[in-house]
Amino acid sequence: MLEALSSQTALTHSGTDLLSLAERRLQWLESRQSVLAGNVANANTPGYVSKDVAPFAGVLQNQMTMALVQTEPGHMAGPGNTAVARKTTGGNTSIDGNEVRLEDELGKIADTNDQQRFATTVYTRYMGLFSTALGTSS
């Protein structure tokens, strides 16, 4: 039992705790839903440019990988930080300068909803494994 606890502690400190990862994923999905809802709410606002959040892989990049070190002048430098939220570009602009396309935004909202459902299902099943292991499942 002590070995299992120290193994779980090591996982938590190394940044690979699955429960923490699921929590961060759900927070990211919540932020994305909020940004996309703002886009839909401003679909008729003149000059409004639609926004989106950085991909989740970019959010984890700084926390889950080692930083590259430039040890020689000829070596390439590591990648820079990515922004948390950004404006989307390349969309069709209406006469009043609005760049929100409702079809695209609703598709992104549906995709984000599917991702939320998947993340909560994985989290629930993962917690079910703990219940089974502890003998408390019904």
Short mmCIF file of C-alpha atoms in Angstrom, two decimals:
data_model
loop_
_atom_site.label_atom_id
_atom_site.label_comp_id
_atom_site.label_asym_id
_atom_site.label_seq_id
_atom_site.Cartn_x
_atom_site.Cartn_y
_atom_site.Cartn_z
CA MET A 1 0.00 0.00 0.00
CA LEU A 2 2.85 2.36 0.86
CA GLU A 3 4.45 1.67 -2.53
CA ALA A 4 1.18 2.56 -4.29
CA LEU A 5 0.97 5.86 -2.40
CA SER A 6 4.57 6.79 -3.20
CA SER A 7 3.97 5.82 -6.84
CA GLN A 8 0.87 8.06 -6.92
CA THR A 9 2.85 10.89 -5.32
CA ALA A 10 5.57 10.50 -7.94
CA LEU A 11 2.97 10.68 -10.70
CA THR A 12 1.48 13.82 -9.19
CA HIS A 13 4.83 15.57 -8.87
CA SER A 14 6.00 14.59 -12.36
CA GLY A 15 3.01 16.31 -13.99
CA THR A 16 1.33 13.15 -15.31
CA ASP A 17 -1.50 12.88 -12.79
CA LEU A 18 -4.49 11.83 -14.88
CA LEU A 19 -7.07 13.44 -12.62
CA SER A 20 -5.22 16.76 -12.75
CA LEU A 21 -4.89 16.47 -16.52
CA ALA A 22 -8.62 15.79 -16.88
CA GLU A 23 -9.41 18.77 -14.66
CA ARG A 24 -7.21 21.08 -16.76
CA ARG A 25 -8.77 19.74 -19.95
CA LEU A 26 -12.26 20.46 -18.63
CA GLN A 27 -11.21 23.98 -17.58
CA TRP A 28 -9.80 24.57 -21.07
CA LEU A 29 -13.04 23.32 -22.64
CA GLU A 30 -15.05 25.62 -20.36
CA SER A 31 -12.91 28.58 -21.45
CA ARG A 32 -13.37 27.67 -25.11
CA GLN A 33 -17.15 27.39 -24.71
CA SER A 34 -17.19 30.86 -23.13
CA VAL A 35 -15.14 32.39 -25.98
CA LEU A 36 -17.29 30.71 -28.64
CA ALA A 37 -20.49 31.83 -26.91
CA GLY A 38 -19.12 35.39 -26.99
CA ASN A 39 -18.57 35.04 -30.73
CA VAL A 40 -22.17 33.96 -31.27
CA ALA A 41 -23.46 36.73 -29.02
CA ASN A 42 -21.55 39.29 -31.11
CA ALA A 43 -22.56 37.89 -34.49
CA ASN A 44 -24.31 41.19 -35.35
CA THR A 45 -21.77 43.55 -33.75
CA PRO A 46 -20.13 45.74 -36.41
CA GLY A 47 -16.37 45.18 -36.67
CA TYR A 48 -16.32 42.21 -34.29
CA VAL A 49 -13.60 39.64 -35.02
CA SER A 50 -14.25 36.06 -33.88
CA LYS A 51 -11.89 34.59 -31.27
CA ASP A 52 -10.78 31.15 -30.23
CA VAL A 53 -8.43 29.73 -27.60
CA ALA A 54 -5.05 28.13 -28.25
CA PRO A 55 -5.20 24.35 -28.77
CA PHE A 56 -5.01 22.26 -25.60
CA ALA A 57 -1.75 20.68 -26.76
CA GLY A 58 -0.21 24.16 -26.71
CA VAL A 59 -1.45 24.71 -23.16
CA LEU A 60 0.34 21.55 -22.04
CA GLN A 61 3.48 22.12 -24.08
CA ASN A 62 5.26 24.22 -21.47
CA GLN A 63 4.29 21.91 -18.61
CA MET A 64 4.76 18.46 -20.11
CA THR A 65 8.03 18.74 -22.03
CA MET A 66 11.60 19.62 -21.29
CA ALA A 67 12.87 22.98 -22.41
CA LEU A 68 15.54 22.97 -25.09
CA VAL A 69 18.85 24.50 -24.11
CA GLN A 70 21.08 26.23 -26.64
CA THR A 71 24.54 24.98 -25.62
CA GLU A 72 26.36 26.05 -28.79
CA PRO A 73 25.94 29.23 -30.86
CA GLY A 74 24.99 27.16 -33.93
CA HIS A 75 22.15 25.34 -32.19
CA MET A 76 18.53 26.32 -32.83
CA ALA A 77 16.66 28.06 -30.01
CA GLY A 78 13.59 26.41 -28.48
CA PRO A 79 10.02 27.42 -29.33
CA GLY A 80 8.43 30.49 -27.73
CA ASN A 81 5.29 30.67 -25.63
CA THR A 82 1.88 30.43 -27.25
CA ALA A 83 -0.96 32.80 -26.47
CA VAL A 84 -3.91 31.55 -24.46
CA ALA A 85 -6.52 33.26 -26.63
CA ARG A 86 -6.20 34.59 -30.14
CA LYS A 87 -8.25 36.18 -32.88
CA THR A 88 -9.14 33.99 -35.80
CA THR A 89 -8.28 35.28 -39.24
CA GLY A 90 -9.16 34.49 -42.80
CA GLY A 91 -12.93 34.56 -42.31
CA ASN A 92 -15.44 36.27 -44.51
CA THR A 93 -16.12 39.84 -43.49
CA SER A 94 -19.64 41.22 -43.75
CA ILE A 95 -20.41 44.74 -44.95
CA ASP A 96 -20.24 46.06 -41.37
CA GLY A 97 -16.82 44.43 -40.76
CA ASN A 98 -18.09 41.52 -38.66
CA GLU A 99 -16.09 38.32 -39.19
CA VAL A 100 -18.29 35.86 -37.27
CA ARG A 101 -19.66 32.96 -39.34
CA LEU A 102 -22.40 31.32 -37.29
CA GLU A 103 -22.05 27.97 -39.08
CA ASP A 104 -18.37 27.75 -38.09
CA GLU A 105 -19.01 28.86 -34.51
CA LEU A 106 -21.85 26.37 -34.01
CA GLY A 107 -19.64 23.60 -35.40
CA LYS A 108 -16.88 24.52 -32.95
CA ILE A 109 -19.42 24.60 -30.10
CA ALA A 110 -20.69 21.12 -31.03
CA ASP A 111 -17.11 19.80 -31.21
CA THR A 112 -16.27 21.31 -27.83
CA ASN A 113 -19.45 19.78 -26.36
CA ASP A 114 -18.41 16.35 -27.69
CA GLN A 115 -14.95 16.79 -26.15
CA GLN A 116 -16.51 17.74 -22.79
CA ARG A 117 -18.72 14.66 -22.89
CA PHE A 118 -15.72 12.45 -23.72
CA ALA A 119 -13.55 13.97 -20.94
CA THR A 120 -16.27 13.51 -18.31
CA THR A 121 -16.88 9.92 -19.45
CA VAL A 122 -13.17 9.08 -19.19
CA TYR A 123 -12.99 10.77 -15.76
CA THR A 124 -16.05 8.87 -14.52
CA ARG A 125 -14.70 5.52 -15.70
CA TYR A 126 -11.28 6.25 -14.23
CA MET A 127 -12.91 6.99 -10.87
CA GLY A 128 -14.93 3.78 -11.28
CA LEU A 129 -11.66 1.85 -11.44
CA PHE A 130 -10.71 3.26 -8.05
CA SER A 131 -14.09 2.25 -6.63
CA THR A 132 -13.68 -1.24 -7.98
CA ALA A 133 -10.15 -1.55 -6.62
CA LEU A 134 -11.30 -0.37 -3.19
CA GLY A 135 -14.33 -2.69 -3.26
CA THR A 136 -16.81 0.17 -2.90
CA SER A 137 -18.50 -0.14 -6.30
CA SER A 138 -22.21 -0.88 -6.25
#
